[in-house]
Coordinates of C-alpha atoms in Angstrom, one line a residue:
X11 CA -6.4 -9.9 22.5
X12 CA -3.9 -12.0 20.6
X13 CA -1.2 -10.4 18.9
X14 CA -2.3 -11.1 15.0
X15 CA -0.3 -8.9 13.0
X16 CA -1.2 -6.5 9.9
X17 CA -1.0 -9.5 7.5
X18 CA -1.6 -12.6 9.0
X19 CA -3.6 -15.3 7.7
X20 CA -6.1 -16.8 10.3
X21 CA -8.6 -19.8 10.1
X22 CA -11.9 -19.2 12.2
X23 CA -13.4 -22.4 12.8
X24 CA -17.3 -22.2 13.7
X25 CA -17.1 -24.2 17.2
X26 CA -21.3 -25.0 16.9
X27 CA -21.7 -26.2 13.0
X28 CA -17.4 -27.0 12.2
X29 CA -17.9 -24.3 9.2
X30 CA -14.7 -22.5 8.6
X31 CA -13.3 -19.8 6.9
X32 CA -10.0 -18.3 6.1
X33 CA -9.0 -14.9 5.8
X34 CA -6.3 -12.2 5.5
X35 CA -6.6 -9.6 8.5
X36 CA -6.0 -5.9 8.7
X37 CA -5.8 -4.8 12.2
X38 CA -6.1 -1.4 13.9
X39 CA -5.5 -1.3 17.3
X40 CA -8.1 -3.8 19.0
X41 CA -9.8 -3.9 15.7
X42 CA -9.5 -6.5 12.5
X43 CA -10.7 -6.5 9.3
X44 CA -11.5 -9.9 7.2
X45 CA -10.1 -9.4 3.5
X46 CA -10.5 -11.9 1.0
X47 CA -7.3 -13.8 0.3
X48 CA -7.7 -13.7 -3.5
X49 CA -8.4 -10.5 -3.2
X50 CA -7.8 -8.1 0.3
X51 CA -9.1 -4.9 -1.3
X52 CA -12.4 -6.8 -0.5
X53 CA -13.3 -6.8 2.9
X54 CA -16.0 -8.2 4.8
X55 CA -19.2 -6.4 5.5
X56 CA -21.8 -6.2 7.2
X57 CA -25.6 -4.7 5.7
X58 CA -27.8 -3.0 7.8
X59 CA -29.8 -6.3 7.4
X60 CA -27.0 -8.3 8.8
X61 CA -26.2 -9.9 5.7
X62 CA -22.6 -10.4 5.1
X63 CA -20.8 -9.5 1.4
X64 CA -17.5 -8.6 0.0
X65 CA -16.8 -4.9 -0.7
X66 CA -14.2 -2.2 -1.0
X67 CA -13.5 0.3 1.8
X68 CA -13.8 0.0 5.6
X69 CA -15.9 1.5 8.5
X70 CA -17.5 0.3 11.4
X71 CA -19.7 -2.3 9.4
X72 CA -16.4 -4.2 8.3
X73 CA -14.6 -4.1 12.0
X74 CA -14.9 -6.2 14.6
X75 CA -13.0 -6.7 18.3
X76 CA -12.3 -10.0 19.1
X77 CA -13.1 -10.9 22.5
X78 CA -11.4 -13.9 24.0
X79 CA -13.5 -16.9 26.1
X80 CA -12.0 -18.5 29.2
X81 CA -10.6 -21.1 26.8
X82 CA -8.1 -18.7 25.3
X83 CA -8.3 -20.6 22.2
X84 CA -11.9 -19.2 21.3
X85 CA -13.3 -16.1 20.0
X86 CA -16.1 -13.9 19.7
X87 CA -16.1 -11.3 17.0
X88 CA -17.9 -8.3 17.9
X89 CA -19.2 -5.7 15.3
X90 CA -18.1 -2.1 15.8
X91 CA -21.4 -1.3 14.4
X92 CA -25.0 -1.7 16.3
X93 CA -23.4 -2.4 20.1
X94 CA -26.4 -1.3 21.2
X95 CA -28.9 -2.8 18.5
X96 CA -30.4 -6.1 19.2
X97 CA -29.1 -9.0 17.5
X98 CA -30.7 -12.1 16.2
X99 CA -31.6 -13.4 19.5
X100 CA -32.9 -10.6 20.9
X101 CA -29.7 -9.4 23.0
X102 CA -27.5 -6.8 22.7
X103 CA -24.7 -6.1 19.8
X104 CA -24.0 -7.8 16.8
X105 CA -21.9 -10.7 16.8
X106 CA -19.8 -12.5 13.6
X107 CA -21.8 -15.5 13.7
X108 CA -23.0 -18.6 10.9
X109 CA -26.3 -18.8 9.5
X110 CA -28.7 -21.5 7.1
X111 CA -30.4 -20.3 4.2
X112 CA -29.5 -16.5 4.6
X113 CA -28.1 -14.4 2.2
X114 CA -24.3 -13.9 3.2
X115 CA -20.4 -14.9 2.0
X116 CA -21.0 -19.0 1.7
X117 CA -19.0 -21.3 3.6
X118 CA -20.5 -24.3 1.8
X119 CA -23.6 -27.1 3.0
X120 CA -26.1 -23.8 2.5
X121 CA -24.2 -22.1 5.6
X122 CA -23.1 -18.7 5.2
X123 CA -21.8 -16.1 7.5
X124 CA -23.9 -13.5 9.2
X125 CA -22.9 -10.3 11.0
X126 CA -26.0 -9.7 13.7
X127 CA -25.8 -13.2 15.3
X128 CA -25.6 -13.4 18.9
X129 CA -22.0 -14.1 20.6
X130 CA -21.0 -17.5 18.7
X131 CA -17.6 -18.8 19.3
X132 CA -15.2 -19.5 16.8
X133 CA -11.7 -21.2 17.1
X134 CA -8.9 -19.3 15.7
X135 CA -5.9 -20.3 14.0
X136 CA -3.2 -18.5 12.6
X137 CA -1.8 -19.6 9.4
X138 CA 0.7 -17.3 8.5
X139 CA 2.2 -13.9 9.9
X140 CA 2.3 -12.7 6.6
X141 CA 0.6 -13.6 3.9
X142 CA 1.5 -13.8 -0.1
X143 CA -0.8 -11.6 -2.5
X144 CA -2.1 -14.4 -5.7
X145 CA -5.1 -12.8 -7.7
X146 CA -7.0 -15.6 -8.5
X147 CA -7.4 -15.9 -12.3
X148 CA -11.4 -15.1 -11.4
X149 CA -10.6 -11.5 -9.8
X150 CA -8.6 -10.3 -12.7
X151 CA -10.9 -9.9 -15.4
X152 CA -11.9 -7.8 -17.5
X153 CA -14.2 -6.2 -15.4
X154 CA -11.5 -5.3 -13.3
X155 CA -9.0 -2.2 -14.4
X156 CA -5.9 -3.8 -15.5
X157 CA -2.6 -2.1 -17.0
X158 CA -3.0 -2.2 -21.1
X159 CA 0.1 -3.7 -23.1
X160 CA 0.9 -0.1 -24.4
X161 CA 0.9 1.1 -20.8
X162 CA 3.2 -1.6 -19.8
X163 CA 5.5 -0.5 -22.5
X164 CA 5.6 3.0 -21.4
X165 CA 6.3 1.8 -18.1
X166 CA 9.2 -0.2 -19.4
X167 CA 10.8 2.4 -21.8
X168 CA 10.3 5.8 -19.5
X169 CA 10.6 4.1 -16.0
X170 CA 7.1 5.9 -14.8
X171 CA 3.4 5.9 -15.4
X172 CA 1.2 8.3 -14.2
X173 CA -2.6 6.5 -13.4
X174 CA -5.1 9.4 -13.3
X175 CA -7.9 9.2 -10.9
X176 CA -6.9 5.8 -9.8
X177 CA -8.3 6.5 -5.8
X178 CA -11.6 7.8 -5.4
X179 CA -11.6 11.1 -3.9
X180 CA -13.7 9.9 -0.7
X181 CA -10.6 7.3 -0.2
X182 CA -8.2 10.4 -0.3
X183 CA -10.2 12.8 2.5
X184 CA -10.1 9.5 4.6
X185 CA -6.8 9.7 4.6
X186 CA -6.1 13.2 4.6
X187 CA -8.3 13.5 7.8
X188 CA -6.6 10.7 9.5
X189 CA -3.4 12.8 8.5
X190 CA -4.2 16.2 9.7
X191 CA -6.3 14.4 12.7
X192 CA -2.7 13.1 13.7
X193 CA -0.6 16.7 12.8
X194 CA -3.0 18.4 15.5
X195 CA -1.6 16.4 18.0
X196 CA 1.7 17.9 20.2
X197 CA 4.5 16.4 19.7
X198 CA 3.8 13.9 16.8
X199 CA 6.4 16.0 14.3
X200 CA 10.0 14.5 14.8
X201 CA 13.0 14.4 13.1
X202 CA 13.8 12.0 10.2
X203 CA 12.4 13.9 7.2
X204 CA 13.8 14.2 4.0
X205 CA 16.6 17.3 3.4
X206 CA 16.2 18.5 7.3
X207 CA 12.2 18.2 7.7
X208 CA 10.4 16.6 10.3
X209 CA 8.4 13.7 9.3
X210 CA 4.9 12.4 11.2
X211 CA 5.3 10.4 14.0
X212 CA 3.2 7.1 15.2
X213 CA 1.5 4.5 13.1
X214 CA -0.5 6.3 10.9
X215 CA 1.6 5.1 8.0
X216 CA 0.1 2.0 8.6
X217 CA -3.5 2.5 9.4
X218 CA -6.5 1.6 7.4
X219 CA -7.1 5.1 6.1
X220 CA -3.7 4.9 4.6
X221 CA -3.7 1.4 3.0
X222 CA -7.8 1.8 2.2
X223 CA -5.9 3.7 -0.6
X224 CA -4.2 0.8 -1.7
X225 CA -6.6 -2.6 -1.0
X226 CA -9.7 -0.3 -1.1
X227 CA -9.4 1.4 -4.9
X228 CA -8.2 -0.1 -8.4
X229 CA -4.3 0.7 -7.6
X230 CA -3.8 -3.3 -5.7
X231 CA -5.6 -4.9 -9.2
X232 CA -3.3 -2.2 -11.3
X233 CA 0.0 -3.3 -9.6
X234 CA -0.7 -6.7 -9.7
X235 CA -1.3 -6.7 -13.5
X236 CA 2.3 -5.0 -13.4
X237 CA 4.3 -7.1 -10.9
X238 CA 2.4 -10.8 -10.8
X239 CA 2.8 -12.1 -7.0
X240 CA 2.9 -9.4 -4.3
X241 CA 3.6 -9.5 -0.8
X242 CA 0.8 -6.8 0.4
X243 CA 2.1 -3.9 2.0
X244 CA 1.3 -3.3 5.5
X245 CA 1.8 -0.3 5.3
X246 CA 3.0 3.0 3.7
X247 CA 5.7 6.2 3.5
X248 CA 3.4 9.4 4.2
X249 CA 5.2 12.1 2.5
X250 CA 4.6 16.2 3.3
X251 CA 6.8 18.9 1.6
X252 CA 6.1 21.9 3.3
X253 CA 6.4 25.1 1.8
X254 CA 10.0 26.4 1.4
X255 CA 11.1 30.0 1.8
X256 CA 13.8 31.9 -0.5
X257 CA 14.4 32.4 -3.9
X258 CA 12.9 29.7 -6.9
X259 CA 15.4 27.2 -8.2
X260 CA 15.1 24.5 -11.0
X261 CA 16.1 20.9 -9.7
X262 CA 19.6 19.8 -11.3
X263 CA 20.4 16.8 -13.7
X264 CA 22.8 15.8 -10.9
X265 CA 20.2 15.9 -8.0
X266 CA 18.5 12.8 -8.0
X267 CA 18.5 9.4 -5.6
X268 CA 16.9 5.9 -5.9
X269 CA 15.3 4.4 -3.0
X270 CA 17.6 2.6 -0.7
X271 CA 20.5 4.0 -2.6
X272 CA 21.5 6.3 0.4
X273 CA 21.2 2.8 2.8
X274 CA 23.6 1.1 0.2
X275 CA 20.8 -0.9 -0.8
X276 CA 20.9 -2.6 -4.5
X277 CA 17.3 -3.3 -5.1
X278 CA 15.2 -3.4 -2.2
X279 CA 11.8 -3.6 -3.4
X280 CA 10.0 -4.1 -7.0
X281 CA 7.8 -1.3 -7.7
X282 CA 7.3 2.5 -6.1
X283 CA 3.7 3.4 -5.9
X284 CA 3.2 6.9 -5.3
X285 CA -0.6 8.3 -4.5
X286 CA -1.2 12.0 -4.5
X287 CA -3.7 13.3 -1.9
X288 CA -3.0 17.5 -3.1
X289 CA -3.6 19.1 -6.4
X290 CA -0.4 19.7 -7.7
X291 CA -1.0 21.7 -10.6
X292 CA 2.3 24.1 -11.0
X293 CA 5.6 23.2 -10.6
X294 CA 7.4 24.6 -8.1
X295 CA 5.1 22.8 -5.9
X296 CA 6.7 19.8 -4.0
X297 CA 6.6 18.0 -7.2
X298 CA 7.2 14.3 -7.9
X299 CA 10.2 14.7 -10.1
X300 CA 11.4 12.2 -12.2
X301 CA 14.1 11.6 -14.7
X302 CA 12.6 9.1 -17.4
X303 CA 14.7 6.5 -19.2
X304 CA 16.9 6.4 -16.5
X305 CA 16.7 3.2 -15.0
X306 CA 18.1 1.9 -18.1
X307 CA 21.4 3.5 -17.6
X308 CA 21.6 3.5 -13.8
X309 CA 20.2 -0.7 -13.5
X310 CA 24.6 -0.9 -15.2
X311 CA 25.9 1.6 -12.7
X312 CA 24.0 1.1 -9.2
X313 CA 26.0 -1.9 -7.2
X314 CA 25.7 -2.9 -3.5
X315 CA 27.1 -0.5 -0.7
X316 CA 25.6 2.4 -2.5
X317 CA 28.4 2.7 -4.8
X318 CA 27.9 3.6 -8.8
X319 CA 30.4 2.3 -11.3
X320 CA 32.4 4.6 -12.4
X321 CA 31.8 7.4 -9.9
X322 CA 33.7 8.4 -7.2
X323 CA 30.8 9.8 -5.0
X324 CA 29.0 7.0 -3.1
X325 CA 25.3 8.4 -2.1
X326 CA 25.0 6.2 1.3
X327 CA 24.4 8.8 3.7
X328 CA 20.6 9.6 4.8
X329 CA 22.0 13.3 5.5
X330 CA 23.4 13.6 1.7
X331 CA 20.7 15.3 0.0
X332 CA 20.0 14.2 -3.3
X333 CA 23.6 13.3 -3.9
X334 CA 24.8 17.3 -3.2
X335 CA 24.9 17.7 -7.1
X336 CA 28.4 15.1 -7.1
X337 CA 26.5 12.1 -8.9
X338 CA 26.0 11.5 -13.2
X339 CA 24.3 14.3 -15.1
X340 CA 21.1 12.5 -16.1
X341 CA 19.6 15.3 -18.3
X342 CA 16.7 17.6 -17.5
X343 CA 14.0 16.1 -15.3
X344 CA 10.1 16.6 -14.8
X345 CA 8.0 17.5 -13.2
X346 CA 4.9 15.8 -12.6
X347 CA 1.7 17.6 -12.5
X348 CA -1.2 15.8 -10.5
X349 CA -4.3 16.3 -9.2
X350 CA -6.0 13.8 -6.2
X351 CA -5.9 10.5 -6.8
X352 CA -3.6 10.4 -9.4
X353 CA -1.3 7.3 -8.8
X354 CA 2.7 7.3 -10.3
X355 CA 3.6 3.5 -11.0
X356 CA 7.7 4.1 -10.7
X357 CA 11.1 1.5 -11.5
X358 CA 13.1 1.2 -8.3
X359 CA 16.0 2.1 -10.5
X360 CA 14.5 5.1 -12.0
X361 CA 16.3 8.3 -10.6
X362 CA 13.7 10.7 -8.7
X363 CA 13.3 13.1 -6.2
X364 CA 10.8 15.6 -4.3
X365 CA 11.0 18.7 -5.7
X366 CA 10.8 22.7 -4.3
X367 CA 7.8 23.7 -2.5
X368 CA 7.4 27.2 -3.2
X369 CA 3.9 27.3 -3.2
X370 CA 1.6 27.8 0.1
X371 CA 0.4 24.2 0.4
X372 CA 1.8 21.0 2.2
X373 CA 2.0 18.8 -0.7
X374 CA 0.8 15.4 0.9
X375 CA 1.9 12.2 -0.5
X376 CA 2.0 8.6 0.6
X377 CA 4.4 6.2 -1.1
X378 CA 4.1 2.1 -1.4
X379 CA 6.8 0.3 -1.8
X380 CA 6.2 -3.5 -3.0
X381 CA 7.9 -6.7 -3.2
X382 CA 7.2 -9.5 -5.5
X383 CA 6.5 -12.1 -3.4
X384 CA 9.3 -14.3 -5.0
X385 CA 11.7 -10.7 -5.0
X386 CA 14.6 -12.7 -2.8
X387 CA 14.9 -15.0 -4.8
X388 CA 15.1 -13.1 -8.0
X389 CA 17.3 -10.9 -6.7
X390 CA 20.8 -12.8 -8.9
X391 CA 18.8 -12.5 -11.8
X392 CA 17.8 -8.7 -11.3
X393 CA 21.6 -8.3 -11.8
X394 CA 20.7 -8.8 -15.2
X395 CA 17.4 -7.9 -16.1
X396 CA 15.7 -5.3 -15.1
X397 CA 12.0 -6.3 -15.0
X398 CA 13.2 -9.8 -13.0
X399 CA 10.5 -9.7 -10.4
X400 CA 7.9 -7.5 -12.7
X401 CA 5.6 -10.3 -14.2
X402 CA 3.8 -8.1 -16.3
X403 CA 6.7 -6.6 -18.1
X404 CA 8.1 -9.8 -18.9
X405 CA 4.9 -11.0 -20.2
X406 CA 4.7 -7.7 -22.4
X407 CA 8.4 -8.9 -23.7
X408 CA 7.4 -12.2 -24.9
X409 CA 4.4 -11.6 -26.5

């Protein structure tokens, strides 16, 4: 199988009629998804009826294995659904393949694609490696969930938003069963974790269970109201705090980080996405805990190397935990209470950290962290402004 990476963009050119269509692919080990460009939290899939449509989530009926012809150039797509079940022509499995006058994702002259065709070969070509993230205007509209005005300017004044119920449920025991699925497995806990814990191994992070919570729910049309442009993720930080033993403490104003603040990084991403797949209803319970209002203060202080202006401490070691209580006082933090689902929309400049797990849970948590796709080259004026490469904020300002 080529190599076409999480991302890509490919053509498939219909060798028998010359239709084509273009499409962002997710893949999972020999399997790809076809996601709409305009919009990649809609995938293609396949009815029981062979009809094709766009739709959220994934499964068999919206996978397919390419299998490559003796001219290395052409494809067959091959439905991980109904192997067995007679196609269209009588034979066996269900092939990607072009259809007249059936109901199906149009490709234009009455054609439209079908997903029970016999083999039918299609010539592939790969655009790009990764793809840019545009909503065309027609996605975003009002019947899609966007980010209000008066949520932007929360966002913008306390440095966090908490989105309840933003993932269906079904989209979090997806990924909580890939998770655990993977935990059972010896040896897939190794060393990397935050403050001394072991962190999961492999490429879960980056399978479609994990980023179904992202493409597959109303979080990718949320962060684009907030950031404009993206670069889509490809994939995602899976975060467990497992329970602690000892005595309760209360997290410190001077125990905090920002992402890529212990790597010396300035500002390595635009927006933190964080997706709760536990109830977290107490503190004292691997909280998300964040310290509001304090991206304003820190966007002056935080410089390259890991350094903060006027402070001695640097933070740029992974093993310094939350900046062993050396770093600015910034007041007393919270702790976020959340329940399954819940999405936290946080400033890569707004001070954070995980907090104490006393309770008898893994707190699971995955984390996103996106890029405008123009973020490079915004990056001299984020020295200035600290919603450079957040569209949404710096449409809230002008209006």
């Amino acid at each position: 199988m080529a190599m076409w990476a999480n991302g890509s963009v490919l053509e498939l050119r219909h060798v028998a009629t010359d239709a084509t269509a273009t499409f962002l692919v997710e893949r999972e080990k020999s399997q790809l998804t076809f996601c709409r460009l305009d919009a990649p939290y809609e995938k293609l899939k396949v009815a029981q009826t062979g009809d094709t449509s766009w739709g959220a989530g994934g499964g068999k009926f919206a996978s397919f294995t390419p299998i490559a012809a003796p001219d290395e150039a052409l494809y067959t797509f091959q439905l991980c659904a109904n192997q067995k079940k007679a196609n269209a022509a009588g034979g066996e499995g269900w092939y990607l393949g072009v259809g007249i006058g059936a109901t199906g994702v149009a490709l234009g002259h009455s054609r439209v694609l079908i997903g029970h065709a016999a083999p039918e070969l299609f010539a592939v070509t790969q655009h790009a490696r990764k793809a840019t993230l545009q909503l065309d205007a027609s996605c975003v509209t009002s019947s899609l969930p966007q980010l209000s005005p008066s949520q932007i300017d929360s966002f913008m004044r306390e440095g966090y938003l908490v989105l309840p119920s933003a993932v269906p449920v079904s989209l979090v025991h997806e990924a909580l069963r890939q998770i655990n699925h993977e935990l059972g497995k010896p040896g897939m806990m190794i060393e990397g974790g935050v403050e001394g814990a072991a962190k999961l191994a492999g490429n879960t992070s980056n399978s479609a269970a994990i980023r179904n919570l992202f493409f597959g729910s109303s979080v990718a049309t949320y962060v684009a109201s907030l950031v404009g442009e993206i670069a889509p993720p490809q994939g995602a930080q899976i975060a467990l705090r497992f329970p602690e033993l000892g005595p309760a403490y209360e997290p410190k104003g001077n125990e905090w980080h920002t992402d890529g603040m212990r790597q010396g990084k300035w500002n390595p991403f635009s927006l933190l996405v964080g997706i709760a797949l536990s109830d977290v209803q107490q503190p004292q319970s691997g909280n998300l805990i964040v310290f509001p209002k304090s991206h304003h203060a820190l966007h002056g202080m935080l410089q390259e190397g890991g350094v903060l202006a006027g402070c001695a401490t640097t933070c740029t070691s992974v093993d310094t935990v939350w900046g062993d209580g050396h770093l600015p006082d910034l007041g007393p933090p919270i702790q976020l209470l959340c329940s399954k689902g819940d999405v936290v929309l946080c400033h890569p400049k707004m001070a954070h950290r995980g907090g104490p797990n006393l309770s008898c849970n893994i707190r699971y948590q995955v984390y996103f962290r996106i890029k405008h796709a123009l973020h490079d080259d915004r990056m001299e004026r984020a020295k200035t402004d600290l919603f450079a490469d957040l569209d949404g904020c710096q449409n809230n300002k002008a209006s």
